[in-house]
């Protein structure tokens, strides 16, 4: 089979690799139907994720069909259509039993990281019973791919950790796929104003179509001043950081109202100043989280019912064999007006 293989910082290729087989009785092997590329994959290619070694097949998102299942797998059979969670969960360790599957003692984010991933013809999924989901008949498959990572990430790390409530003023800093996934799932809680902040007009325009009530382009405006003016000097109840650079986390600190929640979603590579000299008395909370993917089943129901439509997050389609071209498009997202790209298995 062919796969997208990481060969060290800046190096990747589409090449032939051995097809994976079952290694444990709790494994399944899945023939990929659709996969996608994540911002995290670009971080890996920059060399920012040292756990990824040379020769690794990348990718932690996608859907497929079960090819084979180990003897201990009870919930899935060959031929079943499945959604692959970016988080592998044993379901039995202390962390899994507390719902913190991202820190599973024998799982967590391992796909396309410490084991081979989903940008391939086939993938081996450890702990299949608790790491795969059945795809209901009639569910839009492209939308379901968005459930592997970005929708649970936006919902768990942004909306739930941010404690979004009806009427809250919510600011989302960063209108990329994760920021937009946060926007889509925040609407379950009927916030008041949703202020979207980014430097790309195409992304802001998408945010407006998806329900943002106010837009700020940081290339044209001072975002902190503008948010304070929009909120009569109070600031926002919830600020979600969905970029991962110091400037955007500092912006969240500048616009948070007394009693507010700053929910970090972004992947940070540098230290960020924390302004306790201003915030110590403001009754705020700051949260961090790696997605636990414990909301995947719930979000799948909202897609099946039509309450959540993730299709606007998808801008490009490629064949899986065009993975290199797909990476080019995704890496130049601004020029290409790209959000998520879908790669359909054409092998
Ligand atoms: Zn991802
Ligand atoms: Zn576990």
PDB file of N, CA, C and O and ligand atoms in Angstrom, residues 38 40 60-61 149, ligand 1:
ATOM      1  N   UNK A  38      -4.134  17.937   9.161  1.00  0.00           N
ATOM      2  CA  UNK A  38      -4.378  18.770  10.337  1.00  0.00           C
ATOM      3  C   UNK A  38      -3.233  19.771  10.476  1.00  0.00           C
ATOM      4  O   UNK A  38      -2.102  19.502  10.050  1.00  0.00           O
ATOM      5  N   UNK A  40      -1.652  20.172  13.002  1.00  0.00           N
ATOM      6  CA  UNK A  40      -0.629  19.438  13.761  1.00  0.00           C
ATOM      7  C   UNK A  40       0.355  18.734  12.822  1.00  0.00           C
ATOM      8  O   UNK A  40       1.542  18.630  13.119  1.00  0.00           O
ATOM      9  N   UNK A  60      -4.037  11.503  11.699  1.00  0.00           N
ATOM     10  CA  UNK A  60      -4.756  10.984  12.875  1.00  0.00           C
ATOM     11  C   UNK A  60      -6.259  11.185  12.736  1.00  0.00           C
ATOM     12  O   UNK A  60      -6.979  11.160  13.715  1.00  0.00           O
ATOM     13  N   UNK A  61      -6.717  11.419  11.502  1.00  0.00           N
ATOM     14  CA  UNK A  61      -8.137  11.670  11.288  1.00  0.00           C
ATOM     15  C   UNK A  61      -8.617  10.819  10.116  1.00  0.00           C
ATOM     16  O   UNK A  61      -7.840  10.517   9.224  1.00  0.00           O
ATOM     17  N   UNK A 149     -11.263  14.909  14.950  1.00  0.00           N
ATOM     18  CA  UNK A 149     -10.425  15.808  15.725  1.00  0.00           C
ATOM     19  C   UNK A 149     -11.066  17.176  15.950  1.00  0.00           C
ATOM     20  O   UNK A 149     -11.377  17.542  17.087  1.00  0.00           O
TER      21      UNK A 149
HETATM   22 ZN1  LIG B   1      -5.903  16.875  13.782  1.00  0.00          ZN
END
